[in-house]
Every structure is written in C-alpha cells, then in structure tokens.
Amino acid sequence: MNGTYFLSLLIFSPLLGMILLAFVPKTQERTIKLFGFLSTLPPLLLSLFAFWEYLRGYHLEHLAEKHDWVRLADFPFLTESTYLIRYELNIDGFSLVMIVLTSLLATLAAAASIHIKKEWKGYFLLFLLLEIGMLGVFAAGNMILFFIFLEMTLVPMFFLVGKWGGFDRERAAYSYLLYNGLGSAILLIVILVLFARAGTSNLALLKEMLYNPVAQAQLIAPISGEMRLWLFVALLIAFGIKLPIVPFHRWMLRVHVEAPPSIVMLHAGVLLKIGAYGLIRFGIGLFPDQFRHFAFWIAVLGVINLLYGAFLAFVQKEFKMVLAYSSVSHMGIILIGLGALNEAGMQGAIFQAVSHGLIAAFMFLLVSILYERTNTTTIDRLGGLAKVMPLTAGCLLAGAMASLGLPGMSGFISEFTAFLGLFQTKPVVAAIGTLGIIMAAAYLLRAVLNMTFGPSMREDVQALDMSTVEAVPVFVLLALIVAVGVYPYMLAKPLQAAIEMMLNGLGG
C-alpha cells in the first residue's frame, strides 16, 4: 500500500489479461472466457484491500502519484512554470467507494458474459479496456487525465454495443457515440479554458487559484464571475448528458435495450454514475457558488427526471424498457439530493449512485438469465415464471423491492436520506417528488408480478432455473444490497470526509 505505484497497478492490472488473451487462439471459447473473468480479479482484490485498510485508519493521501508526463514548452501562451501536464492519481473515500463498485461489477459482469455467443476474444479485450477506463476515471487527479480515461471508455463501449448488441444495435451504438461525444466535446472546452487560464488542470490547484486571493495572482489570465457561470453551465450540460438528465436521455434507453445485458450491468451500474461523479467532483468542487445559485433548478430537474421516468416506465411492455426508464427516474434522486445543499441530501445522492449501481446490475443480470432461456423480455410473454423458474422469479421480486425502496435494502437508505435533505430546504419540491416514489412501486410491481404470477403465454418453453454459475453473482449482489440497507455505516464512514469537504466548499 505504501508503494509509489499502487493506484497505477490497480488501474492497469487488466492489461496483463489483455496480453495473455492476445496469445489465446480465438476458437478456444472456454479458455478465453476463463482468462477474461480471471483478469478482472486483480483490480477487485486490490480495491478491496485498499478499502479494508482505509477502514482501519490508513490515509489515502499516501497513495497519491505525481509524475511529469507531457511537456508543452512549445506553446507560447504557457509560462515557464506551467509547461507540464502531469500524470496524477489520488483518491479519497468517495472515489475509493466508486472504484470498489467498478471492480466488483466488472468481475460479476465478466461472469455474466458466459452467454456471449460470438467472437469472445474481441469481446473480452474490449471489456478489459473498458474496465481500465472506468477505474482510471475515479482515480484521476487532474481534469486532463480524467478526460483521457473517460474517452477510453467511449470507444470500447461503442464496439461492445454495436457488435454484440441486439437487433437495433448499430443505431444504439451510434446514438451512444453521438450524445456522449457531444458531452465530451463540451467537457473538453471547459478543461481547455481552465488550463489555458490557470496553467494547470489539477483539481486542488484550480480550486486554490479560483478562490484564494493570493493564489489568483498565479493565474495566466483572470477568470471572471460571468465566465465561471458559463463554465459551470457547460459542465452541467456535459455531465447531464452522461447521467443522463431529461431531455438528454434518449441514447441511454437504446443502449439499455440493445446492449448485451452483461455490458448494461456496467453501463447502468458504473458509466451513468460517472456523470454524477463529475458533477459532484467538478461542479461542486470547482464552482460551489454557481452550484448553490442553481441548486433549486437542479432539484427541479431531479423531480422531472423522477416523475418522467416513472410515468413512462409504467406503460412499457418490454421489461428492458421498464428498467431503462427506471434508471432515468432513479438518476433524478441523485439530482434531488445534490439540490438539497445539506449533509443528508449529499449523502443520499452518493448513496443512490452506489445503490442504483448494485440494483441495476442485479436486475440486468437476471435479464441475462431470462433472455438466455426464453429469447424474449416482453412482459406479457414471460408470465408464469414462478412455476418454471421459482428462484429467478424470487430474485426478480427482491430486486423490485430494493428498487422501490423497501426498508432493509439499499434503495431505502438512499431515497430516504435524499428526500430528507430536500424536505429540509425545499419542502414543496420534495413533496411533488414523492409521487415518483409511489409510481416506482406501481411500475415495478406491475411488471414483476405479471412476469412471475401472470398467465403463462409461453407454454412451448420449458425454462430451467438459474445454474450455480449464474446464481453466485446474483446472490453476491443481493447480499450487498441487503448489507448496505441493513448496515449503511459501511458506506457512510468512508464518504463522511468527502461530504464534509463538499459542504465546506458550499458554505454549508
């Protein structure tokens, strides 16, 4: 842990698996799938070890890495003291939790990839590259490195959707590329403006230069209040596309429906959370005054997401679409918590990011099991599952309970704390938002009960229940969902310092 390159080892450890896979013949399906799964274990073990040591009192600052990387001496607008882009990695409790979530879901998604039917070698090479990008995003210590890792997720995700997805996979892949490319372009503009005027993209240095009158003298060019406002709005749009915030959500619906379920586990569980992470880390971290100014409208956008997603989920006939609109709705809870501008709201927003990551991965893992046996996820054609697949049907019901916020499961803690925070500061907005919680119970129970206890429409299908290999990741996720719901302090402790720092920046 005290080594200089621990974080780099954690992030890039899947590269070893990629190298080994390159030498495996592409026709050896079992060997490729085994290597692909085993390659996700090193980052999982390293992240769990770091999490355990942190809970025992280890200071994460000791893991920071900083190395000179790219020289920009040829650029005339940079002064002699600001000619470097540095390779900087550092984490706090918030980013450590997200790294653990990422590595865990990557391992479980690799296990769920047993259902991939073609070109396994290319699939796992892209899968591991995607994992490297996701891990790097949460450990990046400056905005340029964050952007590079973020773009590293874009390319493999495009091919994983476009090559291994469903019938309309190419449209979904290009929709994903177009929307996220636009969001990345806006984010890049913000980064370049800040770098050109401050000479650095390090988050701590940028914050110091923006708000410390003494440090402002180090700016290459001043950053006015109006410019800060527009930069914040640009960040809100960039990360709003990736979260997504309505009306930037259409691409996400297509990906949820067309991508392989194992990839949707990562998409819904991790990639959407990058939008929330960026909004918290950069929006609140660099522009707290502007965030506080927009807090009411951010909460309103959260309520719109919550209600819009819930109402449209209620009328869907395709279970994947129900889960897609459910994700839109539940991302609204993150915005609601952030808009509260208090400790309960912030904690609820981050809890929701983790909780939804676990629950969404859990539900799409079950979708993978169902589709493998029935070749459909249409609700009316999956009636009577409780008779032929009782274990899977029971897990579906448990997932629905977690998603609608049943006490004792992770969804309850995140929703309760987010709304508690909003009721303290904006009670009218919070009261309207509670309609979305009621609707969540309606659309989830409607879909799941019709699938489990409804009339059977597929008498020709004699589906077998989940196998042992499939059951292990299912029950690991279910155990974590219950564990967070019963003992939320396991997340609250590592997140506390990060939440306090955000509130201090906001003046809370």
Short mmCIF file of C-alpha atoms in Angstrom, two decimals:
data_model
loop_
_atom_site.label_atom_id
_atom_site.label_comp_id
_atom_site.label_asym_id
_atom_site.label_seq_id
_atom_site.Cartn_x
_atom_site.Cartn_y
_atom_site.Cartn_z
CA MET A 1 0.00 0.00 0.00
CA ASN A 2 2.88 2.37 0.66
CA GLY A 3 4.30 1.70 -2.80
CA THR A 4 4.53 4.56 -5.24
CA TYR A 5 2.55 2.83 -7.97
CA PHE A 6 -0.31 1.12 -6.12
CA LEU A 7 -3.07 3.06 -7.91
CA SER A 8 -1.43 2.58 -11.30
CA LEU A 9 -1.19 -1.15 -10.61
CA LEU A 10 -4.86 -1.24 -9.64
CA ILE A 11 -5.98 0.63 -12.75
CA PHE A 12 -3.80 -1.10 -15.33
CA SER A 13 -3.75 -4.63 -13.91
CA PRO A 14 -6.34 -5.82 -16.51
CA LEU A 15 -3.63 -5.15 -19.13
CA LEU A 16 -1.96 -8.40 -18.09
CA GLY A 17 -5.13 -10.27 -19.00
CA MET A 18 -5.31 -8.47 -22.33
CA ILE A 19 -1.75 -9.52 -23.13
CA LEU A 20 -2.47 -13.14 -22.23
CA LEU A 21 -5.69 -13.12 -24.26
CA ALA A 22 -3.78 -11.88 -27.30
CA PHE A 23 -1.95 -15.21 -27.42
CA VAL A 24 -5.01 -17.44 -27.00
CA PRO A 25 -6.48 -18.82 -30.25
CA LYS A 26 -9.81 -17.17 -30.95
CA THR A 27 -11.59 -20.53 -31.27
CA GLN A 28 -10.92 -21.59 -27.64
CA GLU A 29 -14.11 -20.27 -26.08
CA ARG A 30 -13.72 -21.70 -22.56
CA THR A 31 -10.11 -20.57 -22.19
CA ILE A 32 -10.92 -17.05 -23.38
CA LYS A 33 -13.90 -16.71 -21.02
CA LEU A 34 -11.83 -18.04 -18.11
CA PHE A 35 -8.95 -15.64 -18.80
CA GLY A 36 -11.41 -12.78 -19.26
CA PHE A 37 -13.01 -13.47 -15.89
CA LEU A 38 -9.72 -14.00 -14.04
CA SER A 39 -8.33 -10.74 -15.47
CA THR A 40 -10.97 -8.79 -13.53
CA LEU A 41 -9.89 -10.25 -10.18
CA PRO A 42 -6.63 -8.28 -9.56
CA PRO A 43 -8.32 -4.83 -9.50
CA LEU A 44 -11.12 -6.26 -7.34
CA LEU A 45 -8.69 -7.71 -4.80
CA LEU A 46 -6.54 -4.57 -4.77
CA SER A 47 -9.53 -2.26 -4.34
CA LEU A 48 -11.00 -4.40 -1.54
CA PHE A 49 -7.61 -4.42 0.17
CA ALA A 50 -7.38 -0.62 -0.07
CA PHE A 51 -10.95 -0.27 1.24
CA TRP A 52 -10.20 -2.56 4.20
CA GLU A 53 -7.01 -0.67 5.05
CA TYR A 54 -8.87 2.64 4.81
CA LEU A 55 -11.49 1.44 7.27
CA ARG A 56 -8.65 0.51 9.63
CA GLY A 57 -7.30 4.06 9.52
CA TYR A 58 -4.93 4.15 6.54
CA HIS A 59 -4.55 7.62 4.99
CA LEU A 60 -5.33 7.54 1.28
CA GLU A 61 -3.11 10.55 0.67
CA HIS A 62 -0.15 8.15 0.82
CA LEU A 63 -1.34 6.54 -2.41
CA ALA A 64 -1.09 9.75 -4.46
CA GLU A 65 1.09 9.62 -7.57
CA LYS A 66 2.50 12.58 -9.46
CA HIS A 67 4.90 12.33 -12.40
CA ASP A 68 5.83 14.74 -15.18
CA TRP A 69 4.20 13.46 -18.34
CA VAL A 70 3.84 15.80 -21.35
CA ARG A 71 5.97 18.91 -21.92
CA LEU A 72 4.27 21.88 -23.55
CA ALA A 73 7.25 24.23 -23.83
CA ASP A 74 6.46 24.90 -27.48
CA PHE A 75 3.14 26.57 -26.61
CA PRO A 76 3.76 30.32 -26.33
CA PHE A 77 0.74 31.06 -24.13
CA LEU A 78 2.17 28.97 -21.28
CA THR A 79 4.59 30.49 -18.80
CA GLU A 80 7.85 28.85 -17.82
CA SER A 81 6.30 27.45 -14.62
CA THR A 82 3.25 25.90 -16.26
CA TYR A 83 4.54 23.90 -19.16
CA LEU A 84 3.73 20.40 -17.89
CA ILE A 85 0.78 18.07 -17.99
CA ARG A 86 1.30 15.67 -15.13
CA TYR A 87 0.25 12.08 -14.61
CA GLU A 88 -1.56 12.47 -11.28
CA LEU A 89 -3.56 9.87 -9.40
CA ASN A 90 -5.18 10.29 -6.00
CA ILE A 91 -8.32 9.08 -4.27
CA ASP A 92 -10.49 9.92 -1.29
CA GLY A 93 -13.28 7.94 0.38
CA PHE A 94 -15.79 8.80 -2.35
CA SER A 95 -13.61 7.75 -5.25
CA LEU A 96 -12.48 4.62 -3.37
CA VAL A 97 -16.10 3.53 -2.97
CA MET A 98 -16.68 4.06 -6.69
CA ILE A 99 -13.52 2.09 -7.56
CA VAL A 100 -14.68 -0.82 -5.40
CA LEU A 101 -18.11 -0.69 -7.07
CA THR A 102 -16.50 -0.63 -10.52
CA SER A 103 -14.14 -3.54 -9.91
CA LEU A 104 -16.89 -5.61 -8.28
CA LEU A 105 -19.40 -5.06 -11.08
CA ALA A 106 -16.70 -5.73 -13.70
CA THR A 107 -16.00 -9.12 -12.15
CA LEU A 108 -19.69 -10.01 -11.93
CA ALA A 109 -20.34 -8.75 -15.49
CA ALA A 110 -17.45 -10.90 -16.73
CA ALA A 111 -19.10 -13.88 -15.04
CA ALA A 112 -22.40 -12.96 -16.73
CA SER A 113 -20.59 -12.86 -20.09
CA ILE A 114 -20.80 -16.65 -20.33
CA HIS A 115 -23.86 -16.02 -22.52
CA ILE A 116 -21.85 -14.18 -25.21
CA LYS A 117 -22.18 -16.29 -28.35
CA LYS A 118 -19.53 -14.99 -30.77
CA GLU A 119 -16.06 -13.52 -31.10
CA TRP A 120 -15.24 -13.97 -27.43
CA LYS A 121 -11.64 -12.80 -27.78
CA GLY A 122 -12.53 -9.38 -29.16
CA TYR A 123 -15.31 -9.05 -26.61
CA PHE A 124 -13.08 -9.57 -23.58
CA LEU A 125 -10.27 -7.40 -24.94
CA LEU A 126 -12.72 -4.52 -25.24
CA PHE A 127 -14.32 -5.42 -21.91
CA LEU A 128 -10.98 -5.16 -20.07
CA LEU A 129 -10.10 -1.91 -21.84
CA LEU A 130 -13.45 -0.53 -20.70
CA GLU A 131 -12.65 -1.54 -17.12
CA ILE A 132 -9.29 0.25 -17.23
CA GLY A 133 -11.02 3.44 -18.38
CA MET A 134 -13.68 3.24 -15.67
CA LEU A 135 -11.15 2.67 -12.90
CA GLY A 136 -8.96 5.50 -14.17
CA VAL A 137 -11.83 7.99 -14.19
CA PHE A 138 -12.32 7.65 -10.43
CA ALA A 139 -8.59 7.82 -9.61
CA ALA A 140 -7.59 10.70 -11.91
CA GLY A 141 -6.03 13.60 -10.05
CA ASN A 142 -6.45 16.23 -12.75
CA MET A 143 -9.08 17.07 -15.35
CA ILE A 144 -6.97 16.18 -18.39
CA LEU A 145 -6.26 12.67 -17.12
CA PHE A 146 -9.94 12.33 -16.16
CA PHE A 147 -10.90 13.23 -19.73
CA ILE A 148 -8.44 10.74 -21.24
CA PHE A 149 -9.77 7.88 -19.11
CA LEU A 150 -13.34 8.96 -19.87
CA GLU A 151 -12.67 8.79 -23.60
CA MET A 152 -11.05 5.40 -23.06
CA THR A 153 -14.50 4.13 -22.03
CA LEU A 154 -16.19 5.60 -25.11
CA VAL A 155 -14.51 3.52 -27.83
CA PRO A 156 -14.84 0.01 -26.32
CA MET A 157 -18.42 0.72 -25.26
CA PHE A 158 -19.28 1.75 -28.84
CA PHE A 159 -17.99 -1.55 -30.24
CA LEU A 160 -19.42 -3.69 -27.44
CA VAL A 161 -22.88 -2.30 -28.15
CA GLY A 162 -22.54 -2.21 -31.95
CA LYS A 163 -21.02 -5.69 -32.32
CA TRP A 164 -22.58 -7.80 -29.59
CA GLY A 165 -25.89 -6.00 -29.08
CA GLY A 166 -29.43 -6.79 -30.19
CA PHE A 167 -31.31 -6.27 -33.44
CA ASP A 168 -31.02 -2.46 -33.48
CA ARG A 169 -27.50 -2.46 -32.02
CA GLU A 170 -25.85 -0.21 -34.60
CA ARG A 171 -28.35 2.59 -34.09
CA ALA A 172 -27.89 2.28 -30.33
CA ALA A 173 -24.10 2.37 -30.67
CA TYR A 174 -24.10 5.46 -32.88
CA SER A 175 -26.62 7.17 -30.61
CA TYR A 176 -24.33 6.46 -27.66
CA LEU A 177 -21.33 7.80 -29.57
CA LEU A 178 -23.11 10.95 -30.75
CA TYR A 179 -24.54 12.02 -27.40
CA ASN A 180 -21.51 11.12 -25.32
CA GLY A 181 -19.17 12.58 -27.92
CA LEU A 182 -21.08 15.85 -27.66
CA GLY A 183 -20.86 15.76 -23.87
CA SER A 184 -17.13 15.04 -24.06
CA ALA A 185 -16.59 17.92 -26.51
CA ILE A 186 -18.29 20.35 -24.12
CA LEU A 187 -16.24 18.99 -21.22
CA LEU A 188 -13.03 19.36 -23.23
CA ILE A 189 -13.80 23.02 -23.91
CA VAL A 190 -14.19 23.64 -20.16
CA ILE A 191 -10.91 21.83 -19.42
CA LEU A 192 -9.00 23.76 -22.11
CA VAL A 193 -10.33 27.12 -20.91
CA LEU A 194 -9.32 26.39 -17.33
CA PHE A 195 -5.93 25.00 -18.37
CA ALA A 196 -5.16 27.95 -20.63
CA ARG A 197 -6.01 30.47 -17.91
CA ALA A 198 -4.65 28.64 -14.87
CA GLY A 199 -1.80 26.66 -16.41
CA THR A 200 -2.91 23.53 -14.57
CA SER A 201 -5.76 21.04 -14.55
CA ASN A 202 -5.04 19.77 -11.02
CA LEU A 203 -8.28 19.99 -9.06
CA ALA A 204 -6.75 21.17 -5.79
CA LEU A 205 -4.64 23.84 -7.50
CA LEU A 206 -7.55 25.02 -9.64
CA LYS A 207 -9.77 25.44 -6.59
CA GLU A 208 -7.00 27.34 -4.80
CA MET A 209 -6.48 29.68 -7.76
CA LEU A 210 -10.20 30.29 -8.19
CA TYR A 211 -10.99 31.21 -4.57
CA ASN A 212 -7.76 32.20 -2.81
CA PRO A 213 -6.98 35.88 -3.50
CA VAL A 214 -3.26 35.29 -3.02
CA ALA A 215 -3.20 32.28 -5.37
CA GLN A 216 -5.21 34.16 -8.02
CA ALA A 217 -2.04 36.10 -8.82
CA GLN A 218 -0.69 32.87 -10.35
CA LEU A 219 -3.42 32.80 -13.00
CA ILE A 220 -2.18 33.38 -16.53
CA ALA A 221 -5.42 35.21 -17.32
CA PRO A 222 -8.30 36.16 -14.99
CA ILE A 223 -11.45 34.02 -14.73
CA SER A 224 -14.38 36.38 -14.20
CA GLY A 225 -17.58 35.58 -12.36
CA GLU A 226 -19.51 35.51 -15.63
CA MET A 227 -17.01 33.09 -17.15
CA ARG A 228 -17.30 30.83 -14.12
CA LEU A 229 -21.06 30.80 -14.53
CA TRP A 230 -20.83 29.73 -18.17
CA LEU A 231 -18.19 27.13 -17.36
CA PHE A 232 -20.47 25.65 -14.71
CA VAL A 233 -23.43 25.59 -17.10
CA ALA A 234 -21.23 23.80 -19.64
CA LEU A 235 -20.21 21.24 -17.00
CA LEU A 236 -23.86 20.73 -16.06
CA ILE A 237 -24.76 20.02 -19.69
CA ALA A 238 -21.72 17.78 -20.28
CA PHE A 239 -22.33 15.60 -17.24
CA GLY A 240 -26.10 15.93 -17.64
CA ILE A 241 -25.79 14.10 -20.97
CA LYS A 242 -23.83 11.31 -19.31
CA LEU A 243 -26.06 10.98 -16.21
CA PRO A 244 -28.50 11.50 -18.11
CA ILE A 245 -30.80 14.42 -17.33
CA VAL A 246 -34.06 14.70 -19.30
CA PRO A 247 -34.16 15.61 -22.23
CA PHE A 248 -30.67 14.16 -22.92
CA HIS A 249 -31.78 10.60 -22.14
CA ARG A 250 -32.79 9.03 -25.44
CA TRP A 251 -29.39 7.47 -26.12
CA MET A 252 -29.45 5.69 -22.77
CA LEU A 253 -32.78 3.99 -23.50
CA ARG A 254 -31.43 2.48 -26.71
CA VAL A 255 -28.26 1.24 -25.00
CA HIS A 256 -30.22 -0.35 -22.14
CA VAL A 257 -32.38 -2.25 -24.61
CA GLU A 258 -29.87 -3.22 -27.30
CA ALA A 259 -26.56 -3.76 -25.48
CA PRO A 260 -25.70 -7.22 -24.09
CA PRO A 261 -27.07 -7.48 -20.52
CA SER A 262 -23.56 -8.03 -19.15
CA ILE A 263 -22.49 -4.70 -20.66
CA VAL A 264 -25.63 -2.95 -19.44
CA MET A 265 -24.61 -4.07 -15.95
CA LEU A 266 -21.54 -1.85 -16.33
CA HIS A 267 -23.37 0.87 -18.23
CA ALA A 268 -26.15 1.29 -15.68
CA GLY A 269 -24.00 0.38 -12.70
CA VAL A 270 -20.90 2.48 -13.39
CA LEU A 271 -20.89 4.57 -16.59
CA LEU A 272 -24.03 6.54 -15.73
CA LYS A 273 -22.52 7.27 -12.31
CA ILE A 274 -19.56 9.00 -13.97
CA GLY A 275 -21.99 11.80 -14.77
CA ALA A 276 -22.91 12.11 -11.08
CA TYR A 277 -19.28 11.79 -10.01
CA GLY A 278 -18.18 14.53 -12.42
CA LEU A 279 -20.99 16.85 -11.35
CA ILE A 280 -20.02 16.40 -7.71
CA ARG A 281 -16.25 16.45 -8.15
CA PHE A 282 -16.02 19.31 -10.68
CA GLY A 283 -19.36 21.12 -10.42
CA ILE A 284 -19.36 21.41 -6.64
CA GLY A 285 -15.59 21.18 -6.24
CA LEU A 286 -14.63 23.97 -8.64
CA PHE A 287 -17.78 26.11 -8.84
CA PRO A 288 -19.56 25.92 -5.46
CA ASP A 289 -21.03 29.44 -5.70
CA GLN A 290 -22.54 28.72 -9.11
CA PHE A 291 -23.81 25.34 -7.93
CA ARG A 292 -25.50 26.95 -4.95
CA HIS A 293 -27.08 29.51 -7.30
CA PHE A 294 -28.53 26.71 -9.49
CA ALA A 295 -29.44 24.36 -6.61
CA PHE A 296 -33.20 24.96 -6.87
CA TRP A 297 -33.25 24.24 -10.60
CA ILE A 298 -31.06 21.16 -10.15
CA ALA A 299 -33.61 19.84 -7.64
CA VAL A 300 -36.43 20.64 -10.10
CA LEU A 301 -34.58 18.77 -12.85
CA GLY A 302 -34.29 15.86 -10.44
CA VAL A 303 -38.03 15.82 -9.84
CA ILE A 304 -38.67 15.99 -13.60
CA ASN A 305 -36.36 13.01 -14.11
CA LEU A 306 -38.03 11.13 -11.28
CA LEU A 307 -41.61 11.68 -12.48
CA TYR A 308 -40.94 11.45 -16.22
CA GLY A 309 -39.09 8.16 -15.91
CA ALA A 310 -41.65 6.70 -13.52
CA PHE A 311 -44.71 7.52 -15.62
CA LEU A 312 -43.18 6.20 -18.83
CA ALA A 313 -41.89 3.06 -17.11
CA PHE A 314 -45.46 2.30 -16.06
CA VAL A 315 -46.74 1.97 -19.64
CA GLN A 316 -43.88 -0.12 -21.09
CA LYS A 317 -44.48 -3.66 -22.33
CA GLU A 318 -40.78 -4.53 -22.67
CA PHE A 319 -39.04 -5.26 -19.35
CA LYS A 320 -35.73 -3.76 -20.53
CA MET A 321 -37.56 -0.51 -21.25
CA VAL A 322 -39.08 -0.58 -17.78
CA LEU A 323 -35.59 -0.82 -16.31
CA ALA A 324 -34.28 1.86 -18.69
CA TYR A 325 -36.93 4.39 -17.67
CA SER A 326 -36.43 3.30 -14.06
CA SER A 327 -32.78 4.33 -14.40
CA VAL A 328 -33.84 7.73 -15.73
CA SER A 329 -36.16 8.08 -12.75
CA HIS A 330 -33.61 7.00 -10.16
CA MET A 331 -30.94 9.33 -11.52
CA GLY A 332 -33.36 12.08 -10.55
CA ILE A 333 -32.86 11.12 -6.90
CA ILE A 334 -29.17 11.96 -7.25
CA LEU A 335 -30.06 15.43 -8.53
CA ILE A 336 -32.64 15.84 -5.75
CA GLY A 337 -30.02 15.04 -3.12
CA LEU A 338 -27.46 17.40 -4.63
CA GLY A 339 -30.03 20.18 -4.92
CA ALA A 340 -30.76 19.97 -1.20
CA LEU A 341 -27.36 21.52 -0.37
CA ASN A 342 -27.10 19.81 3.02
CA GLU A 343 -25.43 16.76 4.54
CA ALA A 344 -28.45 14.46 4.31
CA GLY A 345 -29.03 15.33 0.66
CA MET A 346 -25.38 14.90 -0.34
CA GLN A 347 -25.18 11.58 1.47
CA GLY A 348 -28.41 10.44 -0.19
CA ALA A 349 -27.12 11.40 -3.65
CA ILE A 350 -23.89 9.42 -3.25
CA PHE A 351 -25.71 6.51 -1.62
CA GLN A 352 -28.10 6.49 -4.57
CA ALA A 353 -25.19 6.30 -7.02
CA VAL A 354 -23.87 3.20 -5.25
CA SER A 355 -27.26 1.66 -4.51
CA HIS A 356 -28.59 2.04 -8.04
CA GLY A 357 -25.32 0.65 -9.36
CA LEU A 358 -25.87 -2.54 -7.37
CA ILE A 359 -29.61 -2.83 -8.05
CA ALA A 360 -29.38 -2.07 -11.79
CA ALA A 361 -26.58 -4.62 -12.21
CA PHE A 362 -28.65 -7.14 -10.24
CA MET A 363 -31.74 -6.65 -12.41
CA PHE A 364 -29.86 -6.83 -15.71
CA LEU A 365 -28.05 -9.95 -14.55
CA LEU A 366 -31.50 -11.51 -14.11
CA VAL A 367 -32.50 -10.18 -17.55
CA SER A 368 -29.49 -12.01 -18.98
CA ILE A 369 -30.62 -15.27 -17.37
CA LEU A 370 -34.19 -14.82 -18.61
CA TYR A 371 -33.26 -13.92 -22.16
CA GLU A 372 -30.87 -16.85 -22.45
CA ARG A 373 -33.75 -19.26 -21.76
CA THR A 374 -36.77 -17.57 -23.32
CA ASN A 375 -35.25 -15.34 -26.05
CA THR A 376 -37.59 -12.53 -25.00
CA THR A 377 -38.00 -9.87 -22.33
CA THR A 378 -41.56 -8.86 -23.28
CA ILE A 379 -43.59 -8.80 -20.07
CA ASP A 380 -46.71 -10.49 -21.48
CA ARG A 381 -44.66 -13.38 -22.87
CA LEU A 382 -42.90 -14.11 -19.56
CA GLY A 383 -45.97 -14.88 -17.47
CA GLY A 384 -45.87 -17.78 -15.04
CA LEU A 385 -42.13 -17.61 -14.25
CA ALA A 386 -42.79 -18.54 -10.64
CA LYS A 387 -43.80 -22.05 -11.75
CA VAL A 388 -40.86 -22.87 -14.02
CA MET A 389 -38.11 -20.60 -12.60
CA PRO A 390 -39.01 -20.01 -8.93
CA LEU A 391 -35.53 -18.94 -7.85
CA THR A 392 -35.19 -16.39 -10.64
CA ALA A 393 -38.74 -15.16 -10.02
CA GLY A 394 -37.99 -14.68 -6.32
CA CYS A 395 -34.84 -12.73 -7.11
CA LEU A 396 -36.80 -10.52 -9.53
CA LEU A 397 -39.24 -9.70 -6.76
CA ALA A 398 -36.38 -8.96 -4.36
CA GLY A 399 -34.81 -6.64 -6.94
CA ALA A 400 -38.09 -4.82 -7.41
CA MET A 401 -38.43 -4.37 -3.64
CA ALA A 402 -34.92 -2.94 -3.45
CA SER A 403 -35.54 -0.58 -6.35
CA LEU A 404 -38.79 0.81 -4.94
CA GLY A 405 -37.11 1.47 -1.58
CA LEU A 406 -38.16 -1.33 0.76
CA PRO A 407 -36.68 -0.78 4.27
CA GLY A 408 -33.77 -3.11 4.89
CA MET A 409 -32.44 -2.71 1.35
CA SER A 410 -30.03 -0.17 -0.11
CA GLY A 411 -32.68 1.68 -2.11
CA PHE A 412 -34.48 2.76 1.06
CA ILE A 413 -31.42 4.39 2.63
CA SER A 414 -30.54 6.44 -0.46
CA GLU A 415 -34.09 7.59 -1.19
CA PHE A 416 -34.86 8.38 2.45
CA THR A 417 -31.75 10.49 3.05
CA ALA A 418 -32.03 12.33 -0.29
CA PHE A 419 -35.65 13.30 0.34
CA LEU A 420 -34.93 14.08 3.99
CA GLY A 421 -32.35 16.59 2.84
CA LEU A 422 -34.67 18.14 0.26
CA PHE A 423 -37.61 18.40 2.70
CA GLN A 424 -35.35 20.43 4.99
CA THR A 425 -34.60 23.05 2.35
CA LYS A 426 -37.23 22.81 -0.43
CA PRO A 427 -40.31 21.05 1.03
CA VAL A 428 -42.69 21.85 -1.84
CA VAL A 429 -40.34 20.41 -4.47
CA ALA A 430 -39.75 17.37 -2.26
CA ALA A 431 -43.49 16.80 -1.78
CA ILE A 432 -44.04 16.75 -5.54
CA GLY A 433 -41.09 14.38 -5.96
CA THR A 434 -42.60 11.80 -3.61
CA LEU A 435 -45.12 10.98 -6.36
CA GLY A 436 -42.21 9.37 -8.21
CA ILE A 437 -41.57 7.03 -5.27
CA ILE A 438 -45.21 5.96 -5.32
CA MET A 439 -45.07 5.42 -9.07
CA ALA A 440 -41.92 3.31 -8.67
CA ALA A 441 -43.90 0.81 -6.60
CA ALA A 442 -46.62 0.80 -9.25
CA TYR A 443 -44.49 0.20 -12.35
CA LEU A 444 -42.10 -2.27 -10.72
CA LEU A 445 -44.77 -4.42 -9.12
CA ARG A 446 -46.90 -4.32 -12.27
CA ALA A 447 -44.03 -5.63 -14.39
CA VAL A 448 -42.59 -8.17 -11.97
CA LEU A 449 -45.91 -9.60 -10.77
CA ASN A 450 -47.13 -10.02 -14.36
CA MET A 451 -43.92 -11.86 -15.17
CA THR A 452 -43.89 -14.09 -12.12
CA PHE A 453 -47.55 -14.82 -11.41
CA GLY A 454 -49.32 -13.72 -14.60
CA PRO A 455 -50.86 -16.15 -17.10
CA SER A 456 -48.28 -18.16 -18.98
CA MET A 457 -48.01 -17.13 -22.65
CA ARG A 458 -45.09 -19.44 -23.48
CA GLU A 459 -46.26 -23.00 -22.92
CA ASP A 460 -43.75 -24.19 -25.52
CA VAL A 461 -40.84 -23.08 -23.37
CA GLN A 462 -39.72 -25.29 -20.51
CA ALA A 463 -37.15 -22.98 -18.95
CA LEU A 464 -34.63 -24.25 -16.43
CA ASP A 465 -33.90 -22.13 -13.38
CA MET A 466 -30.56 -20.37 -12.93
CA SER A 467 -27.47 -22.55 -12.76
CA THR A 468 -24.90 -22.48 -9.96
CA VAL A 469 -22.52 -20.37 -12.08
CA GLU A 470 -25.29 -17.83 -12.64
CA ALA A 471 -26.55 -17.95 -9.06
CA VAL A 472 -23.23 -16.94 -7.47
CA PRO A 473 -23.07 -13.37 -8.88
CA VAL A 474 -26.83 -12.99 -8.38
CA PHE A 475 -26.63 -13.73 -4.67
CA VAL A 476 -23.42 -11.73 -4.21
CA LEU A 477 -25.25 -8.64 -5.49
CA LEU A 478 -28.36 -9.41 -3.45
CA ALA A 479 -26.25 -9.81 -0.31
CA LEU A 480 -24.57 -6.45 -0.91
CA ILE A 481 -27.92 -4.74 -1.50
CA VAL A 482 -29.20 -6.07 1.82
CA ALA A 483 -25.90 -5.36 3.62
CA VAL A 484 -25.93 -1.67 2.60
CA GLY A 485 -29.60 -1.43 3.59
CA VAL A 486 -29.11 -3.03 7.00
CA TYR A 487 -25.71 -1.50 7.81
CA PRO A 488 -25.32 1.75 5.81
CA TYR A 489 -22.43 2.84 8.02
CA MET A 490 -20.18 0.64 5.88
CA LEU A 491 -20.56 3.35 3.21
CA ALA A 492 -21.22 6.35 5.42
CA LYS A 493 -17.84 6.16 7.15
CA PRO A 494 -15.62 6.37 4.03
CA LEU A 495 -17.90 9.01 2.48
CA GLN A 496 -18.08 11.30 5.51
CA ALA A 497 -14.85 13.23 4.91
CA ALA A 498 -15.69 13.83 1.23
CA ILE A 499 -19.20 15.04 2.09
CA GLU A 500 -17.87 17.43 4.74
CA MET A 501 -15.37 18.84 2.27
CA MET A 502 -18.12 19.46 -0.29
CA LEU A 503 -20.34 21.15 2.29
CA ASN A 504 -17.47 23.35 3.44
CA GLY A 505 -16.97 24.45 -0.17
CA LEU A 506 -20.67 25.22 -0.47
CA GLY A 507 -20.65 27.11 2.79
CA GLY A 508 -22.92 24.52 4.38
#
